[in-house]
PDB file of N, CA, C and O in Angstrom:
ATOM      1  N   UNK A   1     142.427 120.742 111.691  1.00 80.00           N
ATOM      2  CA  UNK A   1     141.085 121.221 111.883  1.00 80.00           C
ATOM      3  C   UNK A   1     140.247 121.068 110.611  1.00 80.00           C
ATOM      4  O   UNK A   1     139.056 120.872 110.697  1.00 80.00           O
ATOM      5  N   UNK A   2     140.913 121.187 109.471  1.00 82.00           N
ATOM      6  CA  UNK A   2     140.200 121.082 108.204  1.00 82.00           C
ATOM      7  C   UNK A   2     139.560 119.705 108.049  1.00 82.00           C
ATOM      8  O   UNK A   2     138.412 119.597 107.616  1.00 82.00           O
ATOM      9  N   UNK A   3     140.287 118.672 108.434  1.00 90.00           N
ATOM     10  CA  UNK A   3     139.754 117.319 108.294  1.00 90.00           C
ATOM     11  C   UNK A   3     138.625 117.055 109.284  1.00 90.00           C
ATOM     12  O   UNK A   3     137.680 116.334 108.967  1.00 90.00           O
ATOM     13  N   UNK A   4     138.695 117.652 110.451  1.00 90.00           N
ATOM     14  CA  UNK A   4     137.605 117.526 111.419  1.00 90.00           C
ATOM     15  C   UNK A   4     136.340 118.202 110.884  1.00 90.00           C
ATOM     16  O   UNK A   4     135.238 117.675 111.017  1.00 90.00           O
ATOM     17  N   UNK A   5     136.498 119.355 110.250  1.00 89.00           N
ATOM     18  CA  UNK A   5     135.357 120.062 109.668  1.00 89.00           C
ATOM     19  C   UNK A   5     134.725 119.214 108.557  1.00 89.00           C
ATOM     20  O   UNK A   5     133.500 119.093 108.483  1.00 89.00           O
ATOM     21  N   UNK A   6     135.539 118.618 107.713  1.00 90.00           N
ATOM     22  CA  UNK A   6     135.027 117.769 106.632  1.00 90.00           C
ATOM     23  C   UNK A   6     134.305 116.558 107.207  1.00 90.00           C
ATOM     24  O   UNK A   6     133.234 116.173 106.729  1.00 90.00           O
ATOM     25  N   UNK A   7     134.871 115.953 108.239  1.00 93.00           N
ATOM     26  CA  UNK A   7     134.246 114.806 108.879  1.00 93.00           C
ATOM     27  C   UNK A   7     132.897 115.177 109.491  1.00 93.00           C
ATOM     28  O   UNK A   7     131.911 114.440 109.348  1.00 93.00           O
ATOM     29  N   UNK A   8     132.820 116.320 110.166  1.00 92.00           N
ATOM     30  CA  UNK A   8     131.560 116.737 110.779  1.00 92.00           C
ATOM     31  C   UNK A   8     130.483 116.995 109.727  1.00 92.00           C
ATOM     32  O   UNK A   8     129.323 116.613 109.909  1.00 92.00           O
ATOM     33  N   UNK A   9     130.845 117.629 108.629  1.00 92.00           N
ATOM     34  CA  UNK A   9     129.871 117.873 107.560  1.00 92.00           C
ATOM     35  C   UNK A   9     129.407 116.549 106.958  1.00 92.00           C
ATOM     36  O   UNK A   9     128.216 116.368 106.688  1.00 92.00           O
ATOM     37  N   UNK A  10     130.316 115.616 106.770  1.00 94.00           N
ATOM     38  CA  UNK A  10     129.947 114.300 106.234  1.00 94.00           C
ATOM     39  C   UNK A  10     128.995 113.575 107.195  1.00 94.00           C
ATOM     40  O   UNK A  10     128.001 112.970 106.763  1.00 94.00           O
ATOM     41  N   UNK A  11     129.265 113.659 108.490  1.00 93.00           N
ATOM     42  CA  UNK A  11     128.374 113.038 109.475  1.00 93.00           C
ATOM     43  C   UNK A  11     126.997 113.687 109.475  1.00 93.00           C
ATOM     44  O   UNK A  11     125.971 113.004 109.610  1.00 93.00           O
ATOM     45  N   UNK A  12     126.956 114.997 109.314  1.00 92.00           N
ATOM     46  CA  UNK A  12     125.666 115.681 109.242  1.00 92.00           C
ATOM     47  C   UNK A  12     124.885 115.259 107.998  1.00 92.00           C
ATOM     48  O   UNK A  12     123.663 115.116 108.047  1.00 92.00           O
ATOM     49  N   UNK A  13     125.584 115.069 106.888  1.00 92.00           N
ATOM     50  CA  UNK A  13     124.916 114.613 105.667  1.00 92.00           C
ATOM     51  C   UNK A  13     124.324 113.212 105.842  1.00 92.00           C
ATOM     52  O   UNK A  13     123.208 112.943 105.407  1.00 92.00           O
ATOM     53  N   UNK A  14     125.047 112.337 106.494  1.00 91.00           N
ATOM     54  CA  UNK A  14     124.544 110.982 106.743  1.00 91.00           C
ATOM     55  C   UNK A  14     123.375 111.033 107.724  1.00 91.00           C
ATOM     56  O   UNK A  14     122.348 110.373 107.519  1.00 91.00           O
ATOM     57  N   UNK A  15     123.490 111.829 108.776  1.00 90.00           N
ATOM     58  CA  UNK A  15     122.417 111.933 109.771  1.00 90.00           C
ATOM     59  C   UNK A  15     121.158 112.541 109.169  1.00 90.00           C
ATOM     60  O   UNK A  15     120.048 112.244 109.610  1.00 90.00           O
ATOM     61  N   UNK A  16     121.308 113.386 108.169  1.00 89.00           N
ATOM     62  CA  UNK A  16     120.146 114.013 107.546  1.00 89.00           C
ATOM     63  C   UNK A  16     119.295 113.000 106.782  1.00 89.00           C
ATOM     64  O   UNK A  16     118.082 113.169 106.655  1.00 89.00           O
ATOM     65  N   UNK A  17     119.893 111.924 106.298  1.00 89.00           N
ATOM     66  CA  UNK A  17     119.144 110.928 105.529  1.00 89.00           C
ATOM     67  C   UNK A  17     118.157 110.172 106.419  1.00 89.00           C
ATOM     68  O   UNK A  17     117.074 109.831 105.978  1.00 89.00           O
ATOM     69  N   UNK A  18     118.504 109.894 107.627  1.00 82.00           N
ATOM     70  CA  UNK A  18     117.726 109.203 108.667  1.00 82.00           C
ATOM     71  C   UNK A  18     116.790 108.112 108.135  1.00 82.00           C
ATOM     72  O   UNK A  18     115.658 107.970 108.563  1.00 82.00           O
ATOM     73  N   UNK A  19     117.282 107.297 107.224  1.00 82.00           N
ATOM     74  CA  UNK A  19     116.481 106.198 106.681  1.00 82.00           C
ATOM     75  C   UNK A  19     116.140 105.159 107.740  1.00 82.00           C
ATOM     76  O   UNK A  19     115.185 104.412 107.586  1.00 82.00           O
ATOM     77  N   UNK A  20     116.878 105.095 108.808  1.00 80.00           N
ATOM     78  CA  UNK A  20     116.650 104.116 109.860  1.00 80.00           C
ATOM     79  C   UNK A  20     115.460 104.501 110.745  1.00 80.00           C
ATOM     80  O   UNK A  20     115.044 103.740 111.592  1.00 80.00           O
ATOM     81  N   UNK A  21     114.888 105.684 110.552  1.00 80.00           N
ATOM     82  CA  UNK A  21     113.780 106.127 111.409  1.00 80.00           C
ATOM     83  C   UNK A  21     112.460 106.245 110.661  1.00 80.00           C
ATOM     84  O   UNK A  21     111.495 106.759 111.201  1.00 80.00           O
ATOM     85  N   UNK A  22     112.381 105.808 109.444  1.00 81.00           N
ATOM     86  CA  UNK A  22     111.177 106.017 108.648  1.00 81.00           C
ATOM     87  C   UNK A  22     109.941 105.373 109.264  1.00 81.00           C
ATOM     88  O   UNK A  22     108.836 105.871 109.101  1.00 81.00           O
ATOM     89  N   UNK A  23     110.098 104.286 109.968  1.00 82.00           N
ATOM     90  CA  UNK A  23     108.950 103.570 110.525  1.00 82.00           C
ATOM     91  C   UNK A  23     108.523 104.025 111.911  1.00 82.00           C
ATOM     92  O   UNK A  23     107.561 103.495 112.460  1.00 82.00           O
ATOM     93  N   UNK A  24     109.191 105.003 112.485  1.00 83.00           N
ATOM     94  CA  UNK A  24     108.877 105.421 113.857  1.00 83.00           C
ATOM     95  C   UNK A  24     107.679 106.353 113.889  1.00 83.00           C
ATOM     96  O   UNK A  24     107.612 107.326 113.157  1.00 83.00           O
ATOM     97  N   UNK A  25     106.729 106.015 114.767  1.00 84.00           N
ATOM     98  CA  UNK A  25     105.544 106.847 114.943  1.00 84.00           C
ATOM     99  C   UNK A  25     105.484 107.448 116.345  1.00 84.00           C
ATOM    100  O   UNK A  25     104.422 107.899 116.772  1.00 84.00           O
ATOM    101  N   UNK A  26     106.616 107.452 117.050  1.00 86.00           N
ATOM    102  CA  UNK A  26     106.645 107.978 118.413  1.00 86.00           C
ATOM    103  C   UNK A  26     106.396 109.482 118.417  1.00 86.00           C
ATOM    104  O   UNK A  26     106.660 110.177 117.444  1.00 86.00           O
ATOM    105  N   UNK A  27     105.911 109.975 119.553  1.00 90.00           N
ATOM    106  CA  UNK A  27     105.754 111.407 119.753  1.00 90.00           C
ATOM    107  C   UNK A  27     106.726 111.868 120.832  1.00 90.00           C
ATOM    108  O   UNK A  27     106.889 111.213 121.857  1.00 90.00           O
ATOM    109  N   UNK A  28     107.362 112.988 120.592  1.00 88.00           N
ATOM    110  CA  UNK A  28     108.271 113.582 121.566  1.00 88.00           C
ATOM    111  C   UNK A  28     107.495 114.685 122.270  1.00 88.00           C
ATOM    112  O   UNK A  28     106.834 115.501 121.614  1.00 88.00           O
ATOM    113  N   UNK A  29     107.534 114.702 123.580  1.00 91.00           N
ATOM    114  CA  UNK A  29     106.790 115.662 124.401  1.00 91.00           C
ATOM    115  C   UNK A  29     105.280 115.547 124.185  1.00 91.00           C
ATOM    116  O   UNK A  29     104.529 116.482 124.443  1.00 91.00           O
ATOM    117  N   UNK A  30     104.831 114.432 123.667  1.00 90.00           N
ATOM    118  CA  UNK A  30     103.412 114.173 123.515  1.00 90.00           C
ATOM    119  C   UNK A  30     102.756 114.761 122.281  1.00 90.00           C
ATOM    120  O   UNK A  30     101.587 114.499 122.038  1.00 90.00           O
ATOM    121  N   UNK A  31     103.444 115.554 121.481  1.00 92.00           N
ATOM    122  CA  UNK A  31     102.799 116.171 120.320  1.00 92.00           C
ATOM    123  C   UNK A  31     103.688 116.257 119.083  1.00 92.00           C
ATOM    124  O   UNK A  31     103.196 116.480 117.988  1.00 92.00           O
ATOM    125  N   UNK A  32     104.985 116.101 119.249  1.00 90.00           N
ATOM    126  CA  UNK A  32     105.916 116.315 118.143  1.00 90.00           C
ATOM    127  C   UNK A  32     106.377 114.970 117.576  1.00 90.00           C
ATOM    128  O   UNK A  32     106.914 114.141 118.317  1.00 90.00           O
ATOM    129  N   UNK A  33     106.139 114.724 116.291  1.00 88.00           N
ATOM    130  CA  UNK A  33     106.611 113.463 115.701  1.00 88.00           C
ATOM    131  C   UNK A  33     108.130 113.321 115.858  1.00 88.00           C
ATOM    132  O   UNK A  33     108.870 114.293 115.763  1.00 88.00           O
ATOM    133  N   UNK A  34     108.554 112.095 116.073  1.00 87.00           N
ATOM    134  CA  UNK A  34     109.968 111.831 116.350  1.00 87.00           C
ATOM    135  C   UNK A  34     110.874 112.326 115.233  1.00 87.00           C
ATOM    136  O   UNK A  34     111.910 112.926 115.485  1.00 87.00           O
ATOM    137  N   UNK A  35     110.490 112.086 113.980  1.00 87.00           N
ATOM    138  CA  UNK A  35     111.357 112.495 112.878  1.00 87.00           C
ATOM    139  C   UNK A  35     111.466 114.020 112.773  1.00 87.00           C
ATOM    140  O   UNK A  35     112.512 114.544 112.400  1.00 87.00           O
ATOM    141  N   UNK A  36     110.399 114.731 113.131  1.00 88.00           N
ATOM    142  CA  UNK A  36     110.480 116.189 113.115  1.00 88.00           C
ATOM    143  C   UNK A  36     111.398 116.685 114.240  1.00 88.00           C
ATOM    144  O   UNK A  36     112.177 117.619 114.043  1.00 88.00           O
ATOM    145  N   UNK A  37     111.313 116.062 115.401  1.00 89.00           N
ATOM    146  CA  UNK A  37     112.210 116.419 116.504  1.00 89.00           C
ATOM    147  C   UNK A  37     113.658 116.132 116.112  1.00 89.00           C
ATOM    148  O   UNK A  37     114.561 116.907 116.439  1.00 89.00           O
ATOM    149  N   UNK A  38     113.879 115.017 115.401  1.00 90.00           N
ATOM    150  CA  UNK A  38     115.222 114.673 114.930  1.00 90.00           C
ATOM    151  C   UNK A  38     115.764 115.771 114.015  1.00 90.00           C
ATOM    152  O   UNK A  38     116.890 116.220 114.159  1.00 90.00           O
ATOM    153  N   UNK A  39     114.953 116.230 113.093  1.00 91.00           N
ATOM    154  CA  UNK A  39     115.406 117.251 112.154  1.00 91.00           C
ATOM    155  C   UNK A  39     115.572 118.615 112.832  1.00 91.00           C
ATOM    156  O   UNK A  39     116.444 119.401 112.434  1.00 91.00           O
ATOM    157  N   UNK A  40     114.774 118.901 113.839  1.00 93.00           N
ATOM    158  CA  UNK A  40     114.976 120.143 114.589  1.00 93.00           C
ATOM    159  C   UNK A  40     116.332 120.120 115.295  1.00 93.00           C
ATOM    160  O   UNK A  40     117.079 121.092 115.263  1.00 93.00           O
ATOM    161  N   UNK A  41     116.636 119.004 115.923  1.00 93.00           N
ATOM    162  CA  UNK A  41     117.937 118.859 116.574  1.00 93.00           C
ATOM    163  C   UNK A  41     119.075 118.904 115.570  1.00 93.00           C
ATOM    164  O   UNK A  41     120.117 119.522 115.821  1.00 93.00           O
ATOM    165  N   UNK A  42     118.867 118.279 114.423  1.00 94.00           N
ATOM    166  CA  UNK A  42     119.878 118.292 113.379  1.00 94.00           C
ATOM    167  C   UNK A  42     120.132 119.707 112.869  1.00 94.00           C
ATOM    168  O   UNK A  42     121.277 120.091 112.608  1.00 94.00           O
ATOM    169  N   UNK A  43     119.079 120.502 112.748  1.00 95.00           N
ATOM    170  CA  UNK A  43     119.237 121.902 112.316  1.00 95.00           C
ATOM    171  C   UNK A  43     120.047 122.701 113.331  1.00 95.00           C
ATOM    172  O   UNK A  43     120.910 123.502 112.953  1.00 95.00           O
ATOM    173  N   UNK A  44     119.781 122.501 114.607  1.00 97.00           N
ATOM    174  CA  UNK A  44     120.537 123.217 115.641  1.00 97.00           C
ATOM    175  C   UNK A  44     122.004 122.811 115.634  1.00 97.00           C
ATOM    176  O   UNK A  44     122.893 123.668 115.703  1.00 97.00           O
ATOM    177  N   UNK A  45     122.261 121.513 115.523  1.00 96.00           N
ATOM    178  CA  UNK A  45     123.643 121.032 115.481  1.00 96.00           C
ATOM    179  C   UNK A  45     124.342 121.543 114.221  1.00 96.00           C
ATOM    180  O   UNK A  45     125.510 121.956 114.265  1.00 96.00           O
ATOM    181  N   UNK A  46     123.643 121.550 113.098  1.00 96.00           N
ATOM    182  CA  UNK A  46     124.227 122.046 111.851  1.00 96.00           C
ATOM    183  C   UNK A  46     124.595 123.520 111.960  1.00 96.00           C
ATOM    184  O   UNK A  46     125.653 123.942 111.475  1.00 96.00           O
ATOM    185  N   UNK A  47     123.741 124.303 112.594  1.00 96.00           N
ATOM    186  CA  UNK A  47     124.034 125.727 112.758  1.00 96.00           C
ATOM    187  C   UNK A  47     125.286 125.930 113.599  1.00 96.00           C
ATOM    188  O   UNK A  47     126.152 126.748 113.265  1.00 96.00           O
ATOM    189  N   UNK A  48     125.413 125.170 114.668  1.00 95.00           N
ATOM    190  CA  UNK A  48     126.593 125.286 115.527  1.00 95.00           C
ATOM    191  C   UNK A  48     127.852 124.871 114.759  1.00 95.00           C
ATOM    192  O   UNK A  48     128.887 125.537 114.835  1.00 95.00           O
ATOM    193  N   UNK A  49     127.764 123.787 113.993  1.00 94.00           N
ATOM    194  CA  UNK A  49     128.920 123.316 113.221  1.00 94.00           C
ATOM    195  C   UNK A  49     129.326 124.356 112.185  1.00 94.00           C
ATOM    196  O   UNK A  49     130.514 124.646 112.011  1.00 94.00           O
ATOM    197  N   UNK A  50     128.368 124.964 111.490  1.00 93.00           N
ATOM    198  CA  UNK A  50     128.712 125.951 110.463  1.00 93.00           C
ATOM    199  C   UNK A  50     129.311 127.208 111.061  1.00 93.00           C
ATOM    200  O   UNK A  50     130.210 127.814 110.474  1.00 93.00           O
ATOM    201  N   UNK A  51     128.821 127.619 112.212  1.00 93.00           N
ATOM    202  CA  UNK A  51     129.438 128.774 112.875  1.00 93.00           C
ATOM    203  C   UNK A  51     130.878 128.446 113.249  1.00 93.00           C
ATOM    204  O   UNK A  51     131.792 129.243 113.041  1.00 93.00           O
ATOM    205  N   UNK A  52     131.097 127.265 113.795  1.00 91.00           N
ATOM    206  CA  UNK A  52     132.449 126.854 114.177  1.00 91.00           C
ATOM    207  C   UNK A  52     133.356 126.794 112.944  1.00 91.00           C
ATOM    208  O   UNK A  52     134.494 127.276 112.980  1.00 91.00           O
ATOM    209  N   UNK A  53     132.854 126.212 111.845  1.00 90.00           N
ATOM    210  CA  UNK A  53     133.655 126.122 110.627  1.00 90.00           C
ATOM    211  C   UNK A  53     133.990 127.512 110.110  1.00 90.00           C
ATOM    212  O   UNK A  53     135.113 127.780 109.677  1.00 90.00           O
ATOM    213  N   UNK A  54     133.025 128.420 110.152  1.00 89.00           N
ATOM    214  CA  UNK A  54     133.282 129.783 109.699  1.00 89.00           C
ATOM    215  C   UNK A  54     134.349 130.452 110.556  1.00 89.00           C
ATOM    216  O   UNK A  54     135.221 131.152 110.043  1.00 89.00           O
ATOM    217  N   UNK A  55     134.309 130.228 111.841  1.00 88.00           N
ATOM    218  CA  UNK A  55     135.299 130.843 112.732  1.00 88.00           C
ATOM    219  C   UNK A  55     136.708 130.313 112.490  1.00 88.00           C
ATOM    220  O   UNK A  55     137.678 131.074 112.558  1.00 88.00           O
ATOM    221  N   UNK A  56     136.832 129.017 112.212  1.00 86.00           N
ATOM    222  CA  UNK A  56     138.190 128.471 112.053  1.00 86.00           C
ATOM    223  C   UNK A  56     138.694 128.541 110.623  1.00 86.00           C
ATOM    224  O   UNK A  56     139.901 128.513 110.402  1.00 86.00           O
ATOM    225  N   UNK A  57     137.797 128.602 109.635  1.00 81.00           N
ATOM    226  CA  UNK A  57     138.230 128.535 108.236  1.00 81.00           C
ATOM    227  C   UNK A  57     138.152 129.868 107.504  1.00 81.00           C
ATOM    228  O   UNK A  57     138.534 129.932 106.341  1.00 81.00           O
ATOM    229  N   UNK A  58     137.634 130.904 108.123  1.00 79.00           N
ATOM    230  CA  UNK A  58     137.507 132.191 107.442  1.00 79.00           C
ATOM    231  C   UNK A  58     138.894 132.743 107.149  1.00 79.00           C
ATOM    232  O   UNK A  58     139.736 132.806 108.042  1.00 79.00           O
ATOM    233  N   UNK A  59     139.164 133.147 105.923  1.00 78.00           N
ATOM    234  CA  UNK A  59     140.486 133.687 105.577  1.00 78.00           C
ATOM    235  C   UNK A  59     140.761 134.978 106.346  1.00 78.00           C
ATOM    236  O   UNK A  59     139.985 135.930 106.274  1.00 78.00           O
ATOM    237  N   UNK A  60     141.843 135.006 107.072  1.00 76.00           N
ATOM    238  CA  UNK A  60     142.180 136.167 107.916  1.00 76.00           C
ATOM    239  C   UNK A  60     142.505 137.400 107.081  1.00 76.00           C
ATOM    240  O   UNK A  60     142.271 138.513 107.512  1.00 76.00           O
ATOM    241  N   UNK A  61     143.016 137.223 105.871  1.00 77.00           N
ATOM    242  CA  UNK A  61     143.397 138.377 105.069  1.00 77.00           C
ATOM    243  C   UNK A  61     142.180 139.192 104.615  1.00 77.00           C
ATOM    244  O   UNK A  61     142.310 140.352 104.253  1.00 77.00           O
ATOM    245  N   UNK A  62     140.988 138.612 104.650  1.00 74.00           N
ATOM    246  CA  UNK A  62     139.795 139.365 104.270  1.00 74.00           C
ATOM    247  C   UNK A  62     139.383 140.374 105.341  1.00 74.00           C
ATOM    248  O   UNK A  62     138.664 141.319 105.049  1.00 74.00           O
ATOM    249  N   UNK A  63     139.828 140.168 106.565  1.00 72.00           N
ATOM    250  CA  UNK A  63     139.484 141.069 107.655  1.00 72.00           C
ATOM    251  C   UNK A  63     140.552 142.111 107.940  1.00 72.00           C
ATOM    252  O   UNK A  63     140.385 142.946 108.814  1.00 72.00           O
ATOM    253  N   UNK A  64     141.654 142.079 107.230  1.00 67.00           N
ATOM    254  CA  UNK A  64     142.743 143.000 107.529  1.00 67.00           C
ATOM    255  C   UNK A  64     142.430 144.389 106.988  1.00 67.00           C
ATOM    256  O   UNK A  64     141.666 144.558 106.038  1.00 67.00           O
ATOM    257  N   UNK A  65     143.038 145.395 107.600  1.00 66.00           N
ATOM    258  CA  UNK A  65     142.849 146.779 107.153  1.00 66.00           C
ATOM    259  C   UNK A  65     144.114 147.298 106.484  1.00 66.00           C
ATOM    260  O   UNK A  65     144.248 148.489 106.259  1.00 66.00           O
ATOM    261  N   UNK A  66     145.022 146.420 106.167  1.00 62.00           N
ATOM    262  CA  UNK A  66     146.250 146.799 105.480  1.00 62.00           C
ATOM    263  C   UNK A  66     145.961 146.943 103.986  1.00 62.00           C
ATOM    264  O   UNK A  66     144.911 146.513 103.511  1.00 62.00           O
ATOM    265  N   UNK A  67     146.862 147.520 103.228  1.00 59.00           N
ATOM    266  CA  UNK A  67     146.641 147.652 101.786  1.00 59.00           C
ATOM    267  C   UNK A  67     146.427 146.326 101.079  1.00 59.00           C
ATOM    268  O   UNK A  67     145.891 146.286  99.978  1.00 59.00           O
ATOM    269  N   UNK A  68     146.825 145.210 101.713  1.00 55.00           N
ATOM    270  CA  UNK A  68     146.649 143.904 101.085  1.00 55.00           C
ATOM    271  C   UNK A  68     145.200 143.479 101.076  1.00 55.00           C
ATOM    272  O   UNK A  68     144.785 142.682 100.249  1.00 55.00           O
ATOM    273  N   UNK A  69     144.408 143.965 102.018  1.00 53.00           N
ATOM    274  CA  UNK A  69     143.032 143.512 102.144  1.00 53.00           C
ATOM    275  C   UNK A  69     142.054 144.673 102.159  1.00 53.00           C
ATOM    276  O   UNK A  69     142.464 145.838 102.179  1.00 53.00           O
ATOM    277  N   UNK A  70     140.782 144.386 102.141  1.00 57.00           N
ATOM    278  CA  UNK A  70     139.777 145.441 102.131  1.00 57.00           C
ATOM    279  C   UNK A  70     139.731 146.187 103.457  1.00 57.00           C
ATOM    280  O   UNK A  70     140.028 145.637 104.502  1.00 57.00           O
ATOM    281  N   UNK A  71     139.375 147.429 103.390  1.00 56.00           N
ATOM    282  CA  UNK A  71     139.249 148.251 104.592  1.00 56.00           C
ATOM    283  C   UNK A  71     137.768 148.387 104.945  1.00 56.00           C
ATOM    284  O   UNK A  71     136.911 148.361 104.079  1.00 56.00           O
ATOM    285  N   UNK A  72     137.484 148.535 106.211  1.00 59.00           N
ATOM    286  CA  UNK A  72     136.095 148.673 106.651  1.00 59.00           C
ATOM    287  C   UNK A  72     135.647 150.135 106.641  1.00 59.00           C
ATOM    288  O   UNK A  72     134.523 150.437 106.920  1.00 59.00           O
ATOM    289  N   UNK A  73     136.557 151.043 106.328  1.00 62.00           N
ATOM    290  CA  UNK A  73     136.203 152.472 106.294  1.00 62.00           C
ATOM    291  C   UNK A  73     135.528 152.801 104.973  1.00 62.00           C
ATOM    292  O   UNK A  73     135.854 152.265 103.939  1.00 62.00           O
ATOM    293  N   UNK A  74     134.593 153.725 105.034  1.00 61.00           N
ATOM    294  CA  UNK A  74     133.905 154.160 103.833  1.00 61.00           C
ATOM    295  C   UNK A  74     134.692 155.269 103.139  1.00 61.00           C
ATOM    296  O   UNK A  74     135.312 156.099 103.787  1.00 61.00           O
ATOM    297  N   UNK A  75     134.613 155.289 101.859  1.00 57.00           N
ATOM    298  CA  UNK A  75     135.289 156.350 101.098  1.00 57.00           C
ATOM    299  C   UNK A  75     134.471 157.647 101.218  1.00 57.00           C
ATOM    300  O   UNK A  75     133.247 157.601 101.279  1.00 57.00           O
ATOM    301  N   UNK A  76     135.168 158.786 101.296  1.00 57.00           N
ATOM    302  CA  UNK A  76     134.418 160.054 101.440  1.00 57.00           C
ATOM    303  C   UNK A  76     133.653 160.424 100.197  1.00 57.00           C
ATOM    304  O   UNK A  76     133.840 160.023  99.137  1.00 57.00           O
TER     305      UNK A  76
END
């Protein structure tokens, strides 16, 4: 899973450059420039990827309530 996460982040970095679209003047939905629509979609995909990475890569010992890890209870 770690290598898939690295690959997805690398793909997002390449997609963010979008040098192949610099000359496009198309409008999406009649009012939104194509490159802005591209970046909006990229932001949504990036958010989903980061949530997924956080879910699979978050260290489990940080959430434990045993003496090995922090407790969620407040001290009196």
